[in-house]
Short mmCIF file of C-alpha atoms in Angstrom, two decimals:
data_model
loop_
_atom_site.label_atom_id
_atom_site.label_comp_id
_atom_site.label_asym_id
_atom_site.label_seq_id
_atom_site.Cartn_x
_atom_site.Cartn_y
_atom_site.Cartn_z
CA MET A 25 -196.87 -85.76 31.66
CA LYS A 26 -195.78 -89.40 31.93
CA LYS A 27 -196.65 -90.00 28.27
CA LEU A 28 -194.37 -87.23 27.00
CA PRO A 29 -191.21 -88.39 25.16
CA LEU A 30 -187.98 -88.08 27.14
CA HIS A 31 -186.54 -85.35 24.95
CA ILE A 32 -189.65 -83.19 25.49
CA LYS A 33 -189.31 -83.64 29.27
CA ILE A 34 -185.65 -82.64 29.06
CA ILE A 35 -186.58 -79.50 27.05
CA ILE A 36 -189.10 -78.61 29.77
CA GLY A 37 -186.40 -79.13 32.40
CA LEU A 38 -184.00 -76.89 30.48
CA ALA A 39 -186.60 -74.15 30.08
CA LEU A 40 -187.65 -74.27 33.74
CA GLY A 41 -183.99 -74.17 34.81
CA ILE A 42 -183.38 -70.99 32.82
CA VAL A 43 -186.63 -69.39 34.06
CA TRP A 44 -185.75 -70.28 37.66
CA ALA A 45 -182.23 -68.82 37.25
CA PHE A 46 -183.59 -65.46 36.08
CA LEU A 47 -186.25 -65.45 38.81
CA SER A 48 -183.59 -66.42 41.36
CA SER A 49 -181.27 -63.59 40.32
CA TYR A 50 -184.14 -61.09 40.29
CA MET A 51 -185.41 -62.12 43.75
CA GLY A 52 -181.95 -62.45 45.30
CA TRP A 53 -182.22 -66.22 45.74
CA ASN A 54 -178.96 -67.08 43.99
CA GLN A 55 -177.26 -68.36 47.15
CA PHE A 56 -180.24 -70.63 47.83
CA THR A 57 -180.02 -71.93 44.25
CA ILE A 58 -176.28 -72.58 44.55
CA ASP A 59 -176.61 -74.26 47.96
CA TRP A 60 -179.77 -76.32 47.50
CA ILE A 61 -180.42 -76.84 43.78
CA ASP A 62 -177.03 -76.79 42.01
CA PRO A 63 -175.69 -79.83 43.98
CA PHE A 64 -178.26 -82.06 42.27
CA GLY A 65 -176.79 -81.04 38.91
CA LYS A 66 -173.33 -81.99 40.16
CA ILE A 67 -174.68 -85.33 41.37
CA PHE A 68 -176.15 -85.95 37.90
CA ILE A 69 -172.81 -85.35 36.16
CA ARG A 70 -171.02 -87.55 38.68
CA ILE A 71 -173.48 -90.40 38.10
CA LEU A 72 -173.04 -90.16 34.34
CA LYS A 73 -169.25 -90.02 34.59
CA ALA A 74 -169.28 -92.98 36.98
CA ILE A 75 -171.30 -94.94 34.42
CA ALA A 76 -169.27 -93.77 31.40
CA VAL A 77 -165.96 -95.52 32.13
CA PRO A 78 -167.35 -99.02 32.88
CA LEU A 79 -169.75 -98.62 29.95
CA VAL A 80 -166.87 -97.86 27.56
CA LEU A 81 -164.76 -100.70 28.96
CA LEU A 82 -167.51 -103.33 28.91
CA SER A 83 -169.17 -102.28 25.64
CA ILE A 84 -165.89 -102.25 23.67
CA ILE A 85 -164.79 -105.62 25.10
CA SER A 86 -168.24 -107.07 24.36
CA GLY A 87 -168.35 -105.65 20.83
CA VAL A 88 -164.80 -106.57 19.81
CA SER A 89 -164.88 -110.05 21.33
CA SER A 90 -168.06 -110.82 19.36
CA LEU A 91 -166.40 -110.06 16.00
CA ASN A 92 -166.10 -113.18 13.88
CA ASP A 93 -163.22 -111.74 11.89
CA ILE A 94 -160.69 -109.58 13.77
CA SER A 95 -159.40 -108.20 10.45
CA ASN A 96 -162.68 -106.24 10.24
CA LEU A 97 -161.49 -104.20 13.22
CA GLY A 98 -158.72 -102.56 11.19
CA ARG A 99 -161.13 -101.54 8.44
CA LEU A 100 -163.63 -100.24 10.99
CA GLY A 101 -160.91 -98.23 12.74
CA ALA A 102 -159.65 -96.71 9.48
CA LYS A 103 -163.16 -95.64 8.47
CA THR A 104 -163.86 -94.23 11.94
CA LEU A 105 -160.71 -92.09 12.07
CA GLY A 106 -161.15 -91.03 8.43
CA PHE A 107 -164.70 -89.77 9.05
CA TYR A 108 -163.69 -88.06 12.30
CA LEU A 109 -160.75 -86.23 10.71
CA THR A 110 -162.94 -85.16 7.79
CA THR A 111 -165.65 -83.66 10.01
CA THR A 112 -163.02 -81.92 12.18
CA VAL A 113 -161.31 -80.29 9.19
CA LEU A 114 -164.73 -79.21 7.85
CA ALA A 115 -165.59 -77.66 11.23
CA VAL A 116 -162.31 -75.72 11.42
CA GLY A 117 -162.62 -74.60 7.79
CA LEU A 118 -166.19 -73.38 8.33
CA GLY A 119 -165.12 -71.53 11.47
CA LEU A 120 -162.31 -69.74 9.61
CA LEU A 121 -164.65 -68.86 6.74
CA LEU A 122 -167.18 -67.30 9.12
CA VAL A 123 -164.70 -65.38 11.27
CA ASN A 124 -162.91 -63.98 8.21
CA THR A 125 -166.21 -62.98 6.61
CA ILE A 126 -167.99 -61.48 9.62
CA LYS A 127 -164.78 -60.16 11.30
CA PRO A 128 -166.28 -59.89 14.80
CA GLY A 129 -163.10 -58.32 16.22
CA GLU A 130 -163.56 -55.26 14.00
CA PHE A 131 -166.82 -54.31 15.73
CA VAL A 132 -164.82 -53.25 18.80
CA ASP A 133 -163.85 -49.57 19.13
CA GLU A 134 -160.87 -48.76 16.86
CA ASN A 135 -158.99 -46.82 19.55
CA GLN A 136 -159.21 -49.79 21.88
CA ARG A 137 -157.86 -52.08 19.15
CA ILE A 138 -154.91 -49.75 18.53
CA SER A 139 -154.08 -49.78 22.25
CA ASN A 140 -154.35 -53.56 22.22
CA ARG A 141 -151.95 -53.77 19.27
CA ILE A 142 -149.36 -51.53 20.95
CA LYS A 143 -149.45 -53.63 24.10
CA TYR A 144 -149.23 -56.81 22.02
CA GLU A 145 -146.05 -55.51 20.36
CA LEU A 146 -144.62 -54.64 23.77
CA TRP A 147 -145.33 -58.21 24.86
CA VAL A 148 -143.59 -59.57 21.73
CA ASN A 149 -140.52 -57.44 22.51
CA GLU A 150 -140.44 -58.83 26.04
CA ASN A 151 -140.53 -62.39 24.71
CA PRO A 152 -137.69 -62.85 22.19
CA ASP A 153 -138.78 -66.42 21.39
CA VAL A 154 -142.07 -65.13 19.98
CA PRO A 155 -141.93 -64.35 16.23
CA LYS A 156 -142.62 -60.77 15.13
CA PRO A 157 -146.06 -60.08 13.61
CA LYS A 158 -146.06 -61.26 10.00
CA ASP A 159 -148.29 -58.42 8.77
CA GLY A 160 -145.21 -56.16 8.49
CA ARG A 161 -146.67 -53.35 10.63
CA SER A 162 -144.99 -51.78 13.67
CA PHE A 163 -147.12 -49.49 15.79
CA LEU A 164 -144.25 -48.98 18.25
CA THR A 165 -142.13 -47.18 15.63
CA ASP A 166 -144.98 -45.37 13.84
CA PRO A 167 -144.77 -41.61 14.69
CA GLN A 168 -148.55 -41.18 14.77
CA TYR A 169 -148.79 -43.57 17.74
CA ALA A 170 -145.78 -42.15 19.64
CA GLU A 171 -147.92 -40.60 22.40
CA ARG A 172 -149.84 -43.84 22.95
CA VAL A 173 -146.63 -45.86 23.12
CA ALA A 174 -145.17 -43.41 25.63
CA ALA A 175 -148.35 -43.57 27.70
CA ALA A 176 -148.31 -47.35 27.66
CA LEU A 177 -144.67 -47.44 28.75
CA GLY A 178 -145.19 -44.69 31.31
CA GLU A 179 -148.08 -46.45 32.94
CA GLY A 180 -146.15 -49.69 32.93
CA GLU A 181 -148.91 -51.46 31.06
CA LEU A 182 -147.11 -54.16 29.19
CA ASP A 183 -150.22 -56.01 28.22
CA SER A 184 -153.87 -55.11 28.70
CA LEU A 185 -154.68 -58.78 28.62
CA LYS A 186 -152.36 -59.47 31.54
CA GLN A 187 -154.53 -57.06 33.51
CA ALA A 188 -157.65 -58.97 32.46
CA ALA A 189 -155.92 -62.21 33.34
CA ASN A 190 -155.03 -60.92 36.82
CA ALA A 191 -158.69 -61.27 37.80
CA VAL A 192 -158.50 -64.94 36.88
CA ASP A 193 -154.76 -65.36 37.39
CA GLU A 194 -155.01 -68.75 39.02
CA ARG A 195 -157.09 -70.17 36.18
CA VAL A 196 -154.81 -68.79 33.45
CA GLU A 197 -151.75 -70.17 35.26
CA LYS A 198 -153.22 -73.65 35.45
CA LEU A 199 -154.21 -73.56 31.78
CA SER A 200 -150.75 -72.28 30.87
CA GLN A 201 -149.03 -75.11 32.72
CA SER A 202 -151.23 -77.69 31.00
CA ALA A 203 -150.57 -76.14 27.59
CA ASN A 204 -146.81 -76.01 28.18
CA GLN A 205 -146.75 -79.65 29.22
CA THR A 206 -148.59 -80.60 26.03
CA VAL A 207 -146.30 -78.51 23.79
CA ASP A 208 -143.14 -79.94 25.40
CA GLN A 209 -144.17 -83.51 24.65
CA GLY A 210 -142.44 -85.48 21.88
CA PRO A 211 -144.14 -86.41 18.59
CA LEU A 212 -145.00 -89.93 19.78
CA GLN A 213 -146.13 -88.94 23.27
CA PHE A 214 -149.76 -89.32 22.20
CA PHE A 215 -149.20 -93.05 21.60
CA VAL A 216 -147.26 -93.40 24.87
CA ASP A 217 -150.16 -91.80 26.75
CA MET A 218 -152.60 -94.29 25.22
CA VAL A 219 -150.98 -97.20 27.08
CA PRO A 220 -151.93 -97.31 30.80
CA GLU A 221 -149.38 -98.07 33.49
CA ASN A 222 -152.25 -99.01 35.77
CA ILE A 223 -155.70 -99.51 34.27
CA PHE A 224 -157.39 -98.77 37.62
CA ASN A 225 -155.68 -95.37 37.77
CA ALA A 226 -156.99 -94.66 34.25
CA PHE A 227 -160.56 -95.14 35.51
CA GLY A 228 -160.24 -92.10 37.76
CA ASN A 229 -158.33 -89.87 35.36
CA ASN A 230 -160.21 -87.33 33.19
CA GLY A 231 -157.62 -87.77 30.44
CA GLY A 232 -157.54 -91.56 30.83
CA MET A 233 -160.38 -92.48 28.47
CA LEU A 234 -157.94 -93.30 25.65
CA GLN A 235 -156.13 -95.66 28.02
CA VAL A 236 -159.42 -97.37 28.90
CA ILE A 237 -160.20 -97.72 25.18
CA PHE A 238 -156.73 -99.19 24.49
CA PHE A 239 -157.07 -101.72 27.31
CA ALA A 240 -160.62 -102.64 26.25
CA LEU A 241 -159.54 -103.18 22.62
CA PHE A 242 -156.56 -105.27 23.71
CA PHE A 243 -158.69 -107.33 26.08
CA GLY A 244 -161.49 -107.78 23.52
CA ILE A 245 -159.14 -108.82 20.71
CA THR A 246 -157.40 -111.33 23.00
CA LEU A 247 -160.80 -112.68 24.08
CA ALA A 248 -161.86 -113.12 20.44
CA LEU A 249 -158.65 -115.03 19.61
CA LEU A 250 -159.15 -117.65 22.34
CA PRO A 251 -161.40 -120.72 21.86
CA ASN A 252 -164.97 -119.99 22.93
CA GLU A 253 -165.15 -122.98 25.32
CA LYS A 254 -162.29 -121.53 27.37
CA VAL A 255 -163.64 -117.98 27.70
CA LYS A 256 -167.41 -118.48 27.57
CA GLY A 257 -167.74 -117.62 31.27
CA VAL A 258 -165.79 -114.38 30.82
CA LYS A 259 -167.88 -113.36 27.79
CA ASP A 260 -171.13 -114.10 29.64
CA PHE A 261 -169.95 -111.99 32.58
CA ILE A 262 -168.95 -109.08 30.29
CA ASP A 263 -172.29 -109.20 28.46
CA GLY A 264 -174.27 -109.43 31.71
CA ALA A 265 -172.36 -106.58 33.35
CA ASN A 266 -172.86 -104.49 30.21
CA GLU A 267 -176.62 -105.02 30.45
CA VAL A 268 -176.55 -103.89 34.10
CA ILE A 269 -174.70 -100.68 33.16
CA LEU A 270 -177.20 -99.98 30.35
CA LYS A 271 -180.06 -100.41 32.82
CA MET A 272 -178.33 -97.92 35.13
CA VAL A 273 -178.31 -95.45 32.21
CA ASP A 274 -182.02 -96.06 31.67
CA LEU A 275 -182.85 -95.47 35.35
CA THR A 276 -180.71 -92.32 35.49
CA MET A 277 -182.39 -90.88 32.41
CA LYS A 278 -185.81 -91.21 33.99
CA ALA A 279 -184.74 -88.49 36.43
CA ALA A 280 -182.83 -86.47 33.77
CA PRO A 281 -185.43 -83.66 33.42
CA PHE A 282 -185.13 -82.76 37.12
CA PHE A 283 -181.34 -83.04 37.10
CA VAL A 284 -181.11 -80.87 33.97
CA PHE A 285 -183.30 -78.23 35.66
CA ALA A 286 -180.90 -78.17 38.64
CA LEU A 287 -177.83 -78.06 36.41
CA LEU A 288 -178.99 -75.10 34.30
CA ALA A 289 -180.29 -73.17 37.30
CA GLY A 290 -176.96 -73.58 39.07
CA VAL A 291 -174.80 -72.66 36.05
CA ILE A 292 -176.63 -69.38 35.41
CA ALA A 293 -176.88 -68.52 39.12
CA LYS A 294 -173.08 -68.70 39.37
CA MET A 295 -172.58 -66.47 36.33
CA ALA A 296 -174.41 -63.37 37.53
CA ASP A 297 -176.31 -61.92 40.48
CA THR A 298 -178.90 -60.00 38.45
CA PRO A 299 -180.70 -60.58 35.12
CA ALA A 300 -178.93 -57.49 33.75
CA GLU A 301 -175.55 -59.05 34.48
CA VAL A 302 -176.50 -62.18 32.54
CA PHE A 303 -177.08 -60.06 29.43
CA GLN A 304 -174.05 -57.89 30.18
CA ILE A 305 -171.79 -60.93 29.94
CA PHE A 306 -172.48 -61.10 26.21
CA LYS A 307 -172.32 -57.37 25.49
CA GLY A 308 -168.56 -57.03 24.87
CA LEU A 309 -168.22 -60.40 23.18
CA GLY A 310 -171.51 -60.39 21.31
CA TRP A 311 -170.24 -60.58 17.75
CA TYR A 312 -167.70 -63.26 18.63
CA SER A 313 -170.45 -65.29 20.31
CA LEU A 314 -172.82 -64.84 17.36
CA THR A 315 -170.14 -65.83 14.83
CA LEU A 316 -169.27 -69.00 16.70
CA MET A 317 -172.93 -69.80 17.32
CA ALA A 318 -173.68 -69.46 13.59
CA GLY A 319 -171.04 -72.07 12.80
CA LEU A 320 -172.07 -74.44 15.58
CA LEU A 321 -175.77 -74.26 14.70
CA PHE A 322 -174.93 -74.84 11.01
CA MET A 323 -173.15 -78.06 11.98
CA ILE A 324 -176.05 -79.20 14.18
CA PHE A 325 -179.01 -78.25 12.00
CA VAL A 326 -177.62 -78.37 8.46
CA LEU A 327 -174.43 -80.36 7.89
CA TYR A 328 -174.93 -83.45 10.05
CA PRO A 329 -178.64 -84.12 9.43
CA LEU A 330 -178.41 -83.43 5.69
CA VAL A 331 -175.41 -85.73 5.25
CA VAL A 332 -177.12 -88.54 7.17
CA SER A 333 -180.50 -88.12 5.44
CA ALA A 334 -178.79 -88.02 2.04
CA LEU A 335 -176.84 -91.24 2.63
CA VAL A 336 -179.40 -93.10 4.77
CA LYS A 337 -182.76 -92.65 3.06
CA ARG A 338 -184.92 -93.98 5.89
CA ILE A 339 -183.51 -91.42 8.37
CA THR A 340 -185.27 -88.19 7.46
CA TYR A 341 -184.24 -84.75 8.71
CA LYS A 342 -186.98 -84.87 11.35
CA LYS A 343 -186.17 -88.41 12.49
CA PHE A 344 -182.50 -87.50 12.85
CA PHE A 345 -183.38 -85.14 15.70
CA GLU A 346 -186.04 -87.44 17.16
CA TYR A 347 -183.45 -90.19 17.44
CA LEU A 348 -180.61 -88.09 18.87
CA SER A 349 -182.35 -85.31 20.82
CA PRO A 350 -182.04 -86.95 24.29
CA ALA A 351 -178.25 -87.08 23.88
CA GLN A 352 -178.15 -83.57 22.40
CA PHE A 353 -180.09 -81.97 25.24
CA LEU A 354 -178.04 -83.85 27.80
CA ALA A 355 -174.83 -82.68 26.09
CA PHE A 356 -176.11 -79.10 26.27
CA SER A 357 -176.78 -79.30 30.00
CA THR A 358 -173.61 -81.19 31.04
CA SER A 359 -171.04 -79.69 28.61
CA SER A 360 -169.30 -83.06 28.68
CA SER A 361 -169.07 -85.57 25.84
CA ALA A 362 -167.87 -88.20 28.31
CA ALA A 363 -170.80 -87.70 30.68
CA THR A 364 -173.22 -87.86 27.73
CA LEU A 365 -171.61 -90.98 26.23
CA PRO A 366 -173.92 -93.56 27.88
CA VAL A 367 -177.00 -91.80 26.49
CA THR A 368 -175.37 -91.29 23.06
CA ILE A 369 -174.71 -95.03 22.83
CA GLU A 370 -178.29 -95.79 23.85
CA CYS A 371 -179.74 -93.37 21.24
CA VAL A 372 -177.53 -94.63 18.43
CA GLU A 373 -178.16 -98.31 19.14
CA GLU A 374 -181.87 -98.26 19.99
CA ASN A 375 -183.10 -95.39 17.81
CA VAL A 376 -180.76 -95.15 14.83
CA GLY A 377 -180.20 -98.89 14.57
CA VAL A 378 -176.40 -99.05 14.74
CA PRO A 379 -175.33 -102.51 15.99
CA LYS A 380 -173.78 -102.72 19.45
CA GLU A 381 -170.34 -103.83 18.25
CA THR A 382 -170.03 -100.77 15.98
CA ALA A 383 -171.53 -98.21 18.38
CA SER A 384 -169.41 -99.47 21.27
CA PHE A 385 -166.27 -99.07 19.15
CA VAL A 386 -166.94 -95.81 17.28
CA LEU A 387 -168.62 -93.67 19.97
CA PRO A 388 -166.11 -94.00 22.83
CA ILE A 389 -163.31 -93.13 20.41
CA GLY A 390 -165.36 -90.17 19.18
CA ALA A 391 -165.98 -88.89 22.71
CA THR A 392 -162.21 -88.83 23.14
CA VAL A 393 -160.76 -87.71 19.80
CA ASN A 394 -163.61 -86.14 17.81
CA MET A 395 -164.17 -82.54 18.92
CA ASP A 396 -165.73 -80.74 15.94
CA GLY A 397 -167.30 -78.02 18.07
CA THR A 398 -164.12 -77.50 20.07
CA SER A 399 -162.00 -77.28 16.91
CA MET A 400 -164.32 -74.70 15.36
CA TYR A 401 -164.28 -72.70 18.58
CA GLN A 402 -160.48 -72.64 18.61
CA ALA A 403 -160.32 -71.39 15.03
CA VAL A 404 -162.95 -68.67 15.52
CA ALA A 405 -161.59 -67.53 18.89
CA VAL A 406 -157.95 -67.29 17.75
CA VAL A 407 -158.76 -65.21 14.67
CA PHE A 408 -161.19 -63.05 16.68
CA LEU A 409 -158.51 -62.34 19.28
CA ALA A 410 -156.07 -61.47 16.51
CA GLN A 411 -158.60 -59.06 14.97
CA LEU A 412 -159.17 -57.55 18.42
CA HIS A 413 -155.47 -56.67 18.50
CA LEU A 414 -155.19 -55.49 14.88
CA VAL A 415 -153.06 -58.51 13.98
CA ASP A 416 -153.62 -59.76 10.42
CA LEU A 417 -152.93 -63.49 10.26
CA SER A 418 -151.44 -64.70 6.98
CA PHE A 419 -152.87 -67.57 4.93
CA ALA A 420 -150.01 -69.79 6.12
CA GLN A 421 -150.79 -68.94 9.76
CA GLN A 422 -154.45 -69.80 9.25
CA LEU A 423 -153.42 -73.14 7.73
CA THR A 424 -151.36 -73.65 10.88
CA ILE A 425 -154.53 -73.03 12.89
CA VAL A 426 -156.35 -75.72 10.87
CA LEU A 427 -153.58 -78.25 11.49
CA THR A 428 -152.98 -77.37 15.15
CA ALA A 429 -156.69 -77.19 16.03
CA THR A 430 -157.31 -80.55 14.34
CA LEU A 431 -154.45 -82.26 16.16
CA ALA A 432 -155.19 -80.48 19.45
CA SER A 433 -158.79 -81.67 19.36
CA ILE A 434 -157.52 -85.25 19.52
CA GLY A 435 -155.86 -84.53 22.85
CA SER A 436 -158.71 -82.46 24.26
CA ALA A 437 -160.30 -84.18 27.24
CA ALA A 438 -164.04 -84.78 27.01
CA VAL A 439 -164.78 -82.56 30.00
CA PRO A 440 -166.11 -78.98 30.36
CA SER A 441 -163.79 -76.19 29.08
CA ALA A 442 -160.90 -78.53 28.20
CA GLY A 443 -160.74 -76.65 24.87
CA LEU A 444 -159.29 -73.60 26.67
CA VAL A 445 -156.05 -75.49 27.26
CA MET A 446 -155.89 -76.53 23.62
CA MET A 447 -156.61 -72.98 22.48
CA MET A 448 -153.57 -71.71 24.32
CA ILE A 449 -151.51 -74.11 22.22
CA VAL A 450 -153.16 -72.84 19.02
CA LEU A 451 -152.54 -69.20 20.02
CA THR A 452 -148.88 -69.96 20.68
CA SER A 453 -148.52 -71.74 17.32
CA VAL A 454 -149.22 -68.48 15.45
CA GLY A 455 -147.22 -66.19 17.75
CA LEU A 456 -150.12 -64.76 19.79
CA ASN A 457 -150.30 -64.30 23.55
CA PRO A 458 -151.77 -67.42 25.24
CA ALA A 459 -153.00 -65.28 28.16
CA TRP A 460 -155.62 -63.86 25.79
CA VAL A 461 -157.90 -66.76 26.71
CA ALA A 462 -158.84 -64.59 29.71
CA ILE A 463 -160.82 -62.33 27.36
CA ILE A 464 -163.32 -65.03 26.41
CA PHE A 465 -163.75 -66.53 29.90
CA PRO A 466 -167.06 -64.70 30.52
CA VAL A 467 -168.91 -66.40 27.65
CA ASP A 468 -166.99 -69.67 27.51
CA ARG A 469 -169.31 -71.70 29.74
CA ILE A 470 -172.44 -70.95 27.72
CA LEU A 471 -170.71 -71.49 24.37
CA ASP A 472 -169.18 -74.70 25.71
CA MET A 473 -172.68 -76.11 26.04
CA PHE A 474 -173.33 -75.62 22.32
CA ARG A 475 -169.86 -76.91 21.39
CA THR A 476 -170.58 -80.14 23.25
CA VAL A 477 -173.84 -80.61 21.34
CA VAL A 478 -171.82 -80.39 18.10
CA ASN A 479 -169.26 -82.87 19.43
CA VAL A 480 -171.91 -85.41 20.45
CA THR A 481 -173.94 -84.98 17.25
CA GLY A 482 -170.76 -85.43 15.21
CA ASP A 483 -169.96 -88.66 17.07
CA ALA A 484 -173.45 -90.04 16.42
CA THR A 485 -173.29 -89.00 12.76
CA VAL A 486 -169.98 -90.78 12.20
CA ALA A 487 -171.25 -93.93 13.97
CA THR A 488 -174.27 -93.91 11.65
CA LEU A 489 -172.13 -93.41 8.52
CA VAL A 490 -169.67 -96.14 9.52
CA ALA A 491 -172.48 -98.62 10.18
CA ASN A 492 -174.17 -97.65 6.91
CA SER A 493 -170.93 -98.12 4.93
CA GLU A 494 -170.63 -101.60 6.46
CA GLY A 495 -174.26 -102.43 5.60
CA GLN A 496 -175.03 -102.91 9.29
CA LEU A 497 -177.88 -100.45 9.91
CA LYS A 498 -181.04 -102.18 11.13
CA GLU A 499 -184.12 -101.51 9.06
CA GLU A 500 -186.55 -101.29 11.97
CA THR A 501 -185.77 -98.96 14.85
CA GLN A 502 -187.49 -97.64 17.91
CA SER A 503 -188.44 -94.00 17.86
#
């Protein structure tokens, strides 16, 4: 067992966690699992998050301060953002292609969809700021639906989705407040938010990673501009502290298989009390889940590895997964790009051969602004919800989704389910009810795990491509 590669041990941990969760639900041990096993999963995520911020700070300062020519930083940054925007637009475009081809919303009972449409139109009438549906149809004034409209008004059901949201009212309200705050911000608020008022406060803030990156870049550039004899002690301290943090990552990963087992067991135990309920969760949202999964798996198993193997000849399709699998499996179990970041950096540097100064610059930025999986999810989910309510989105509205989802992904925190907040913004941008996020709550946690794998794999792919374009990839790597 000791001789097995880490990624194989993590797979075993994942599998045992799922098996235990089903056994636990069948035997009625869910409370035991939640009380005595799940806390170890929480501890694991906390350790990784505790490591992530100092790792980002120290690795960026170390990498930038070691640059001989600061002008290279601008070129590196332009390439990084260019690659990230390209992969995000591709992800959104693929998601829209799949959801418009498969049309998962049309697999739901037609009568239910008609009722949904009527209640959607009632909601639009109640909210004068919301634009009328652009498909030109009006079910409220159509004689053939008069009885349904009367029934809806008589029962006082203004929106079936408000009823669904009532069960999770607190969660929807919090998401709504976050979305409204983001929408109300000015066009340059993103740049204002990048600059920390207090760098120590940024360390403890889920949305503060950009501020940490800004401070680290500023500190590193300033360090590089000063004469080496004056700052040698500071550089030695930064490099030494960085090595300590990397060793902490290594020690934590030795226990990763057990922690991953606890994490998966706890997640599934909280979702359902019986095995039947686990499967039931996917029943109503099956086609939506399958559509999104198809797109996410295409990104993981086709797009990223083929692009890398085509441009970097020594990294074959098989080696691509050998090099990155520890980070991918960890991303799946934690659903957090930020928590996975220390392991992503380790995989990219030690296995792929990306130099430290490039990996420490590209990957932290990617964990913050590059959310390919989240962007695809937003596109698929919004169109699915529109189909579910018999709302035909125009080509212009779908282009709006591409733009909004791309920009929203930049502001999406690298923590579990942050994409729900961003999706409310995307829904609002095309005149749909933001409370509809309540519909996809039941399957969001599982799908979030796959979305995070896409996000992390995309980050590693871009880091590899940037290093390759700079001629920096090492020829010999560790497998």
